[in-house]
Amino acid sequence: MFSFRYEKLFGRLSDYNLCVTDAMKEDLWVNCNIKAVTLYDRPASYFKETPLELQHQLYLKLAKDYEPFKPHTESVSWNAERSAFTERDEKSGDVIKSRGRPALLISSTSWTEDEDFSVLLKALEDYEQYVNEGVKLPALVCVITGKGPLKEYYNGLIKKLHFKHIQICTPWLEAEDYPVLLGSADLGVCLHKSSSGLDLPMKVVDMFGCCLPVCAIYFECLHELVKHNENGLIFRDSHELAEQLKMLFLGFPTLEGKLQEFRKNLRASKQLSWDESWDHTVLPLLSQTE
């Protein structure tokens, strides 16, 4: 309570205030009589699409410790350089995407109560059922990165699942590998709900920096970042997420369809960098005080 009163008082006395969403801007004005300017979070410069050669190197590195990244043994010659997703052409030496490769879905979390990963696990159960019913969907590798207090709890739930078409991996990645993996994935999933309803998930900001389409769980101001049916999809429960996964991965890895449309839209949107956003939004304010 003291900190709230402190911020409320000095927020009114300051020349300018910055906030991260228009929803927060409105809340500050209505509830605290504080004027603020919205400065959206931006991804760091190293969040970008990953070249195929670098993808291949990361997959081979992860394959040493994580089964889902290893190639199917029945289709691999002893001298081949392959992962579950990529291989090096023995004649040209170029890296190519493997035929029949699984789709790569990624989510990141701090494994706290703020994110209910049972929603994703239930959606994956539905996805498995779709495949069993004959829907033409790819095998799926689901990578959930991060560490936190509930990781062991959810790992226990994952071990009880017996999928034939889905592999789930919960690695702790080195800092430099995380943006490379984001830039290599086919789809991101966000289960973060803002406790205040006034801020946006940085993990989605980073995914968009990598031009990675996202399925994100609904909360009040999420539309300021995720434009439904434009750069991703918003869902409210596990059933809706499962339907979205089915729609997005139907016919994978075709270059047509919603998944590629979202990626093209993200490429075309050309998000401002942190420096550009600061120069565009904040510098004009500072110049007024000089």
mmCIF file with all atom_site columns, N, CA, C and O in Angstrom, residues 210-246:
data_model
loop_
_atom_site.group_PDB
_atom_site.id
_atom_site.type_symbol
_atom_site.label_atom_id
_atom_site.label_alt_id
_atom_site.label_comp_id
_atom_site.label_asym_id
_atom_site.label_entity_id
_atom_site.label_seq_id
_atom_site.pdbx_PDB_ins_code
_atom_site.Cartn_x
_atom_site.Cartn_y
_atom_site.Cartn_z
_atom_site.occupancy
_atom_site.B_iso_or_equiv
_atom_site.pdbx_formal_charge
_atom_site.auth_seq_id
_atom_site.auth_comp_id
_atom_site.auth_asym_id
_atom_site.auth_atom_id
_atom_site.pdbx_PDB_model_num
ATOM 1   N N  . CYS A 1 210 ? 11.312  -12.993 -33.801 1.00 0.00 ? 210 CYS A N  1
ATOM 2   C CA . CYS A 1 210 ? 11.789  -14.104 -34.626 1.00 0.00 ? 210 CYS A CA 1
ATOM 3   C C  . CYS A 1 210 ? 10.821  -14.444 -35.749 1.00 0.00 ? 210 CYS A C  1
ATOM 4   O O  . CYS A 1 210 ? 10.993  -15.468 -36.426 1.00 0.00 ? 210 CYS A O  1
ATOM 5   N N  . CYS A 1 211 ? 9.802   -13.606 -35.947 1.00 0.00 ? 211 CYS A N  1
ATOM 6   C CA . CYS A 1 211 ? 8.760   -13.858 -36.951 1.00 0.00 ? 211 CYS A CA 1
ATOM 7   C C  . CYS A 1 211 ? 8.088   -15.209 -36.720 1.00 0.00 ? 211 CYS A C  1
ATOM 8   O O  . CYS A 1 211 ? 7.737   -15.915 -37.677 1.00 0.00 ? 211 CYS A O  1
ATOM 9   N N  . LEU A 1 212 ? 7.920   -15.575 -35.464 1.00 0.00 ? 212 LEU A N  1
ATOM 10  C CA . LEU A 1 212 ? 7.301   -16.841 -35.094 1.00 0.00 ? 212 LEU A CA 1
ATOM 11  C C  . LEU A 1 212 ? 5.835   -16.615 -34.741 1.00 0.00 ? 212 LEU A C  1
ATOM 12  O O  . LEU A 1 212 ? 5.528   -15.921 -33.769 1.00 0.00 ? 212 LEU A O  1
ATOM 13  N N  . PRO A 1 213 ? 4.907   -17.188 -35.506 1.00 0.00 ? 213 PRO A N  1
ATOM 14  C CA . PRO A 1 213 ? 3.485   -17.056 -35.178 1.00 0.00 ? 213 PRO A CA 1
ATOM 15  C C  . PRO A 1 213 ? 3.186   -17.672 -33.812 1.00 0.00 ? 213 PRO A C  1
ATOM 16  O O  . PRO A 1 213 ? 3.865   -18.602 -33.371 1.00 0.00 ? 213 PRO A O  1
ATOM 17  N N  . VAL A 1 214 ? 2.139   -17.168 -33.162 1.00 0.00 ? 214 VAL A N  1
ATOM 18  C CA . VAL A 1 214 ? 1.857   -17.537 -31.779 1.00 0.00 ? 214 VAL A CA 1
ATOM 19  C C  . VAL A 1 214 ? 0.377   -17.858 -31.592 1.00 0.00 ? 214 VAL A C  1
ATOM 20  O O  . VAL A 1 214 ? -0.490  -17.192 -32.167 1.00 0.00 ? 214 VAL A O  1
ATOM 21  N N  . CYS A 1 215 ? 0.115   -18.872 -30.770 1.00 0.00 ? 215 CYS A N  1
ATOM 22  C CA . CYS A 1 215 ? -1.201  -19.078 -30.175 1.00 0.00 ? 215 CYS A CA 1
ATOM 23  C C  . CYS A 1 215 ? -1.084  -18.678 -28.712 1.00 0.00 ? 215 CYS A C  1
ATOM 24  O O  . CYS A 1 215 ? -0.239  -19.216 -27.989 1.00 0.00 ? 215 CYS A O  1
ATOM 25  N N  . ALA A 1 216 ? -1.890  -17.729 -28.267 1.00 0.00 ? 216 ALA A N  1
ATOM 26  C CA . ALA A 1 216 ? -1.757  -17.182 -26.913 1.00 0.00 ? 216 ALA A CA 1
ATOM 27  C C  . ALA A 1 216 ? -3.099  -17.200 -26.199 1.00 0.00 ? 216 ALA A C  1
ATOM 28  O O  . ALA A 1 216 ? -4.136  -16.938 -26.808 1.00 0.00 ? 216 ALA A O  1
ATOM 29  N N  . ILE A 1 217 ? -3.061  -17.503 -24.912 1.00 0.00 ? 217 ILE A N  1
ATOM 30  C CA . ILE A 1 217 ? -4.286  -17.557 -24.130 1.00 0.00 ? 217 ILE A CA 1
ATOM 31  C C  . ILE A 1 217 ? -4.793  -16.147 -23.838 1.00 0.00 ? 217 ILE A C  1
ATOM 32  O O  . ILE A 1 217 ? -4.005  -15.219 -23.591 1.00 0.00 ? 217 ILE A O  1
ATOM 33  N N  . TYR A 1 218 ? -6.080  -15.985 -23.880 1.00 0.00 ? 218 TYR A N  1
ATOM 34  C CA . TYR A 1 218 ? -6.718  -14.660 -23.782 1.00 0.00 ? 218 TYR A CA 1
ATOM 35  C C  . TYR A 1 218 ? -6.539  -14.013 -22.412 1.00 0.00 ? 218 TYR A C  1
ATOM 36  O O  . TYR A 1 218 ? -6.633  -14.653 -21.381 1.00 0.00 ? 218 TYR A O  1
ATOM 37  N N  . PHE A 1 219 ? -6.252  -12.737 -22.415 1.00 0.00 ? 219 PHE A N  1
ATOM 38  C CA . PHE A 1 219 ? -6.512  -11.846 -21.287 1.00 0.00 ? 219 PHE A CA 1
ATOM 39  C C  . PHE A 1 219 ? -6.777  -10.462 -21.842 1.00 0.00 ? 219 PHE A C  1
ATOM 40  O O  . PHE A 1 219 ? -6.617  -10.217 -23.045 1.00 0.00 ? 219 PHE A O  1
ATOM 41  N N  . GLU A 1 220 ? -7.161  -9.535  -20.998 1.00 0.00 ? 220 GLU A N  1
ATOM 42  C CA . GLU A 1 220 ? -7.864  -8.330  -21.437 1.00 0.00 ? 220 GLU A CA 1
ATOM 43  C C  . GLU A 1 220 ? -7.126  -7.478  -22.464 1.00 0.00 ? 220 GLU A C  1
ATOM 44  O O  . GLU A 1 220 ? -7.718  -7.025  -23.427 1.00 0.00 ? 220 GLU A O  1
ATOM 45  N N  . CYS A 1 221 ? -5.843  -7.227  -22.289 1.00 0.00 ? 221 CYS A N  1
ATOM 46  C CA . CYS A 1 221 ? -5.175  -6.294  -23.207 1.00 0.00 ? 221 CYS A CA 1
ATOM 47  C C  . CYS A 1 221 ? -4.280  -6.994  -24.218 1.00 0.00 ? 221 CYS A C  1
ATOM 48  O O  . CYS A 1 221 ? -3.497  -6.341  -24.911 1.00 0.00 ? 221 CYS A O  1
ATOM 49  N N  . LEU A 1 222 ? -4.402  -8.315  -24.337 1.00 0.00 ? 222 LEU A N  1
ATOM 50  C CA . LEU A 1 222 ? -3.528  -9.075  -25.231 1.00 0.00 ? 222 LEU A CA 1
ATOM 51  C C  . LEU A 1 222 ? -3.637  -8.626  -26.686 1.00 0.00 ? 222 LEU A C  1
ATOM 52  O O  . LEU A 1 222 ? -2.675  -8.708  -27.450 1.00 0.00 ? 222 LEU A O  1
ATOM 53  N N  . HIS A 1 223 ? -4.802  -8.101  -27.060 1.00 0.00 ? 223 HIS A N  1
ATOM 54  C CA . HIS A 1 223 ? -5.025  -7.685  -28.450 1.00 0.00 ? 223 HIS A CA 1
ATOM 55  C C  . HIS A 1 223 ? -4.076  -6.557  -28.875 1.00 0.00 ? 223 HIS A C  1
ATOM 56  O O  . HIS A 1 223 ? -3.904  -6.323  -30.067 1.00 0.00 ? 223 HIS A O  1
ATOM 57  N N  . GLU A 1 224 ? -3.443  -5.879  -27.918 1.00 0.00 ? 224 GLU A N  1
ATOM 58  C CA . GLU A 1 224 ? -2.485  -4.831  -28.280 1.00 0.00 ? 224 GLU A CA 1
ATOM 59  C C  . GLU A 1 224 ? -1.207  -5.428  -28.879 1.00 0.00 ? 224 GLU A C  1
ATOM 60  O O  . GLU A 1 224 ? -0.441  -4.711  -29.531 1.00 0.00 ? 224 GLU A O  1
ATOM 61  N N  . LEU A 1 225 ? -1.008  -6.723  -28.667 1.00 0.00 ? 225 LEU A N  1
ATOM 62  C CA . LEU A 1 225 ? 0.183   -7.402  -29.189 1.00 0.00 ? 225 LEU A CA 1
ATOM 63  C C  . LEU A 1 225 ? -0.190  -8.471  -30.213 1.00 0.00 ? 225 LEU A C  1
ATOM 64  O O  . LEU A 1 225 ? 0.323   -8.474  -31.332 1.00 0.00 ? 225 LEU A O  1
ATOM 65  N N  . VAL A 1 226 ? -1.059  -9.388  -29.821 1.00 0.00 ? 226 VAL A N  1
ATOM 66  C CA . VAL A 1 226 ? -1.467  -10.483 -30.710 1.00 0.00 ? 226 VAL A CA 1
ATOM 67  C C  . VAL A 1 226 ? -2.731  -10.062 -31.454 1.00 0.00 ? 226 VAL A C  1
ATOM 68  O O  . VAL A 1 226 ? -3.784  -9.879  -30.841 1.00 0.00 ? 226 VAL A O  1
ATOM 69  N N  . LYS A 1 227 ? -2.602  -9.888  -32.749 1.00 0.00 ? 227 LYS A N  1
ATOM 70  C CA . LYS A 1 227 ? -3.732  -9.525  -33.599 1.00 0.00 ? 227 LYS A CA 1
ATOM 71  C C  . LYS A 1 227 ? -4.346  -10.819 -34.131 1.00 0.00 ? 227 LYS A C  1
ATOM 72  O O  . LYS A 1 227 ? -3.785  -11.478 -35.003 1.00 0.00 ? 227 LYS A O  1
ATOM 73  N N  . HIS A 1 228 ? -5.489  -11.196 -33.559 1.00 0.00 ? 228 HIS A N  1
ATOM 74  C CA . HIS A 1 228 ? -6.100  -12.483 -33.867 1.00 0.00 ? 228 HIS A CA 1
ATOM 75  C C  . HIS A 1 228 ? -6.331  -12.637 -35.363 1.00 0.00 ? 228 HIS A C  1
ATOM 76  O O  . HIS A 1 228 ? -6.894  -11.756 -36.014 1.00 0.00 ? 228 HIS A O  1
ATOM 77  N N  . ASN A 1 229 ? -5.849  -13.761 -35.881 1.00 0.00 ? 229 ASN A N  1
ATOM 78  C CA . ASN A 1 229 ? -5.991  -14.112 -37.294 1.00 0.00 ? 229 ASN A CA 1
ATOM 79  C C  . ASN A 1 229 ? -5.147  -13.243 -38.216 1.00 0.00 ? 229 ASN A C  1
ATOM 80  O O  . ASN A 1 229 ? -5.343  -13.234 -39.427 1.00 0.00 ? 229 ASN A O  1
ATOM 81  N N  . GLU A 1 230 ? -4.172  -12.517 -37.629 1.00 0.00 ? 230 GLU A N  1
ATOM 82  C CA . GLU A 1 230 ? -3.261  -11.693 -38.430 1.00 0.00 ? 230 GLU A CA 1
ATOM 83  C C  . GLU A 1 230 ? -1.808  -12.089 -38.196 1.00 0.00 ? 230 GLU A C  1
ATOM 84  O O  . GLU A 1 230 ? -1.073  -12.362 -39.140 1.00 0.00 ? 230 GLU A O  1
ATOM 85  N N  . ASN A 1 231 ? -1.369  -12.090 -36.924 1.00 0.00 ? 231 ASN A N  1
ATOM 86  C CA . ASN A 1 231 ? -0.016  -12.555 -36.616 1.00 0.00 ? 231 ASN A CA 1
ATOM 87  C C  . ASN A 1 231 ? -0.026  -13.753 -35.673 1.00 0.00 ? 231 ASN A C  1
ATOM 88  O O  . ASN A 1 231 ? 1.014   -14.217 -35.219 1.00 0.00 ? 231 ASN A O  1
ATOM 89  N N  . GLY A 1 232 ? -1.217  -14.231 -35.381 1.00 0.00 ? 232 GLY A N  1
ATOM 90  C CA . GLY A 1 232 ? -1.369  -15.377 -34.496 1.00 0.00 ? 232 GLY A CA 1
ATOM 91  C C  . GLY A 1 232 ? -2.827  -15.593 -34.159 1.00 0.00 ? 232 GLY A C  1
ATOM 92  O O  . GLY A 1 232 ? -3.724  -15.008 -34.789 1.00 0.00 ? 232 GLY A O  1
ATOM 93  N N  . LEU A 1 233 ? -3.069  -16.421 -33.142 1.00 0.00 ? 233 LEU A N  1
ATOM 94  C CA . LEU A 1 233 ? -4.430  -16.739 -32.723 1.00 0.00 ? 233 LEU A CA 1
ATOM 95  C C  . LEU A 1 233 ? -4.529  -16.627 -31.210 1.00 0.00 ? 233 LEU A C  1
ATOM 96  O O  . LEU A 1 233 ? -3.570  -16.888 -30.485 1.00 0.00 ? 233 LEU A O  1
ATOM 97  N N  . ILE A 1 234 ? -5.704  -16.251 -30.737 1.00 0.00 ? 234 ILE A N  1
ATOM 98  C CA . ILE A 1 234 ? -5.982  -16.159 -29.311 1.00 0.00 ? 234 ILE A CA 1
ATOM 99  C C  . ILE A 1 234 ? -6.995  -17.240 -28.950 1.00 0.00 ? 234 ILE A C  1
ATOM 100 O O  . ILE A 1 234 ? -8.003  -17.403 -29.644 1.00 0.00 ? 234 ILE A O  1
ATOM 101 N N  . PHE A 1 235 ? -6.714  -17.986 -27.894 1.00 0.00 ? 235 PHE A N  1
ATOM 102 C CA . PHE A 1 235 ? -7.623  -19.047 -27.454 1.00 0.00 ? 235 PHE A CA 1
ATOM 103 C C  . PHE A 1 235 ? -8.008  -18.832 -25.991 1.00 0.00 ? 235 PHE A C  1
ATOM 104 O O  . PHE A 1 235 ? -7.320  -18.117 -25.258 1.00 0.00 ? 235 PHE A O  1
ATOM 105 N N  . ARG A 1 236 ? -9.079  -19.495 -25.578 1.00 0.00 ? 236 ARG A N  1
ATOM 106 C CA . ARG A 1 236 ? -9.562  -19.342 -24.212 1.00 0.00 ? 236 ARG A CA 1
ATOM 107 C C  . ARG A 1 236 ? -9.485  -20.632 -23.404 1.00 0.00 ? 236 ARG A C  1
ATOM 108 O O  . ARG A 1 236 ? -9.565  -20.589 -22.179 1.00 0.00 ? 236 ARG A O  1
ATOM 109 N N  . ASP A 1 237 ? -9.388  -21.790 -24.068 1.00 0.00 ? 237 ASP A N  1
ATOM 110 C CA . ASP A 1 237 ? -9.332  -23.061 -23.343 1.00 0.00 ? 237 ASP A CA 1
ATOM 111 C C  . ASP A 1 237 ? -8.600  -24.100 -24.191 1.00 0.00 ? 237 ASP A C  1
ATOM 112 O O  . ASP A 1 237 ? -8.207  -23.836 -25.335 1.00 0.00 ? 237 ASP A O  1
ATOM 113 N N  . SER A 1 238 ? -8.415  -25.287 -23.632 1.00 0.00 ? 238 SER A N  1
ATOM 114 C CA . SER A 1 238 ? -7.635  -26.330 -24.294 1.00 0.00 ? 238 SER A CA 1
ATOM 115 C C  . SER A 1 238 ? -8.297  -26.810 -25.578 1.00 0.00 ? 238 SER A C  1
ATOM 116 O O  . SER A 1 238 ? -7.606  -27.114 -26.561 1.00 0.00 ? 238 SER A O  1
ATOM 117 N N  . HIS A 1 239 ? -9.619  -26.885 -25.584 1.00 0.00 ? 239 HIS A N  1
ATOM 118 C CA . HIS A 1 239 ? -10.320 -27.338 -26.794 1.00 0.00 ? 239 HIS A CA 1
ATOM 119 C C  . HIS A 1 239 ? -10.088 -26.372 -27.949 1.00 0.00 ? 239 HIS A C  1
ATOM 120 O O  . HIS A 1 239 ? -9.819  -26.792 -29.079 1.00 0.00 ? 239 HIS A O  1
ATOM 121 N N  . GLU A 1 240 ? -10.167 -25.083 -27.661 1.00 0.00 ? 240 GLU A N  1
ATOM 122 C CA . GLU A 1 240 ? -9.957  -24.082 -28.709 1.00 0.00 ? 240 GLU A CA 1
ATOM 123 C C  . GLU A 1 240 ? -8.510  -24.112 -29.202 1.00 0.00 ? 240 GLU A C  1
ATOM 124 O O  . GLU A 1 240 ? -8.254  -23.989 -30.405 1.00 0.00 ? 240 GLU A O  1
ATOM 125 N N  . LEU A 1 241 ? -7.560  -24.315 -28.303 1.00 0.00 ? 241 LEU A N  1
ATOM 126 C CA . LEU A 1 241 ? -6.162  -24.428 -28.703 1.00 0.00 ? 241 LEU A CA 1
ATOM 127 C C  . LEU A 1 241 ? -5.956  -25.652 -29.594 1.00 0.00 ? 241 LEU A C  1
ATOM 128 O O  . LEU A 1 241 ? -5.260  -25.579 -30.614 1.00 0.00 ? 241 LEU A O  1
ATOM 129 N N  . ALA A 1 242 ? -6.555  -26.774 -29.231 1.00 0.00 ? 242 ALA A N  1
ATOM 130 C CA . ALA A 1 242 ? -6.421  -27.990 -30.037 1.00 0.00 ? 242 ALA A CA 1
ATOM 131 C C  . ALA A 1 242 ? -6.960  -27.775 -31.448 1.00 0.00 ? 242 ALA A C  1
ATOM 132 O O  . ALA A 1 242 ? -6.350  -28.208 -32.434 1.00 0.00 ? 242 ALA A O  1
ATOM 133 N N  . GLU A 1 243 ? -8.088  -27.104 -31.564 1.00 0.00 ? 243 GLU A N  1
ATOM 134 C CA . GLU A 1 243 ? -8.656  -26.815 -32.882 1.00 0.00 ? 243 GLU A CA 1
ATOM 135 C C  . GLU A 1 243 ? -7.725  -25.916 -33.691 1.00 0.00 ? 243 GLU A C  1
ATOM 136 O O  . GLU A 1 243 ? -7.583  -26.075 -34.908 1.00 0.00 ? 243 GLU A O  1
ATOM 137 N N  . GLN A 1 244 ? -7.089  -24.974 -33.019 1.00 0.00 ? 244 GLN A N  1
ATOM 138 C CA . GLN A 1 244 ? -6.156  -24.080 -33.715 1.00 0.00 ? 244 GLN A CA 1
ATOM 139 C C  . GLN A 1 244 ? -4.918  -24.836 -34.190 1.00 0.00 ? 244 GLN A C  1
ATOM 140 O O  . GLN A 1 244 ? -4.434  -24.616 -35.302 1.00 0.00 ? 244 GLN A O  1
ATOM 141 N N  . LEU A 1 245 ? -4.402  -25.738 -33.353 1.00 0.00 ? 245 LEU A N  1
ATOM 142 C CA . LEU A 1 245 ? -3.249  -26.544 -33.763 1.00 0.00 ? 245 LEU A CA 1
ATOM 143 C C  . LEU A 1 245 ? -3.600  -27.391 -34.980 1.00 0.00 ? 245 LEU A C  1
ATOM 144 O O  . LEU A 1 245 ? -2.798  -27.510 -35.916 1.00 0.00 ? 245 LEU A O  1
ATOM 145 N N  . LYS A 1 246 ? -4.783  -27.963 -34.975 1.00 0.00 ? 246 LYS A N  1
ATOM 146 C CA . LYS A 1 246 ? -5.212  -28.783 -36.109 1.00 0.00 ? 246 LYS A CA 1
ATOM 147 C C  . LYS A 1 246 ? -5.302  -27.943 -37.371 1.00 0.00 ? 246 LYS A C  1
ATOM 148 O O  . LYS A 1 246 ? -4.814  -28.351 -38.440 1.00 0.00 ? 246 LYS A O  1
#
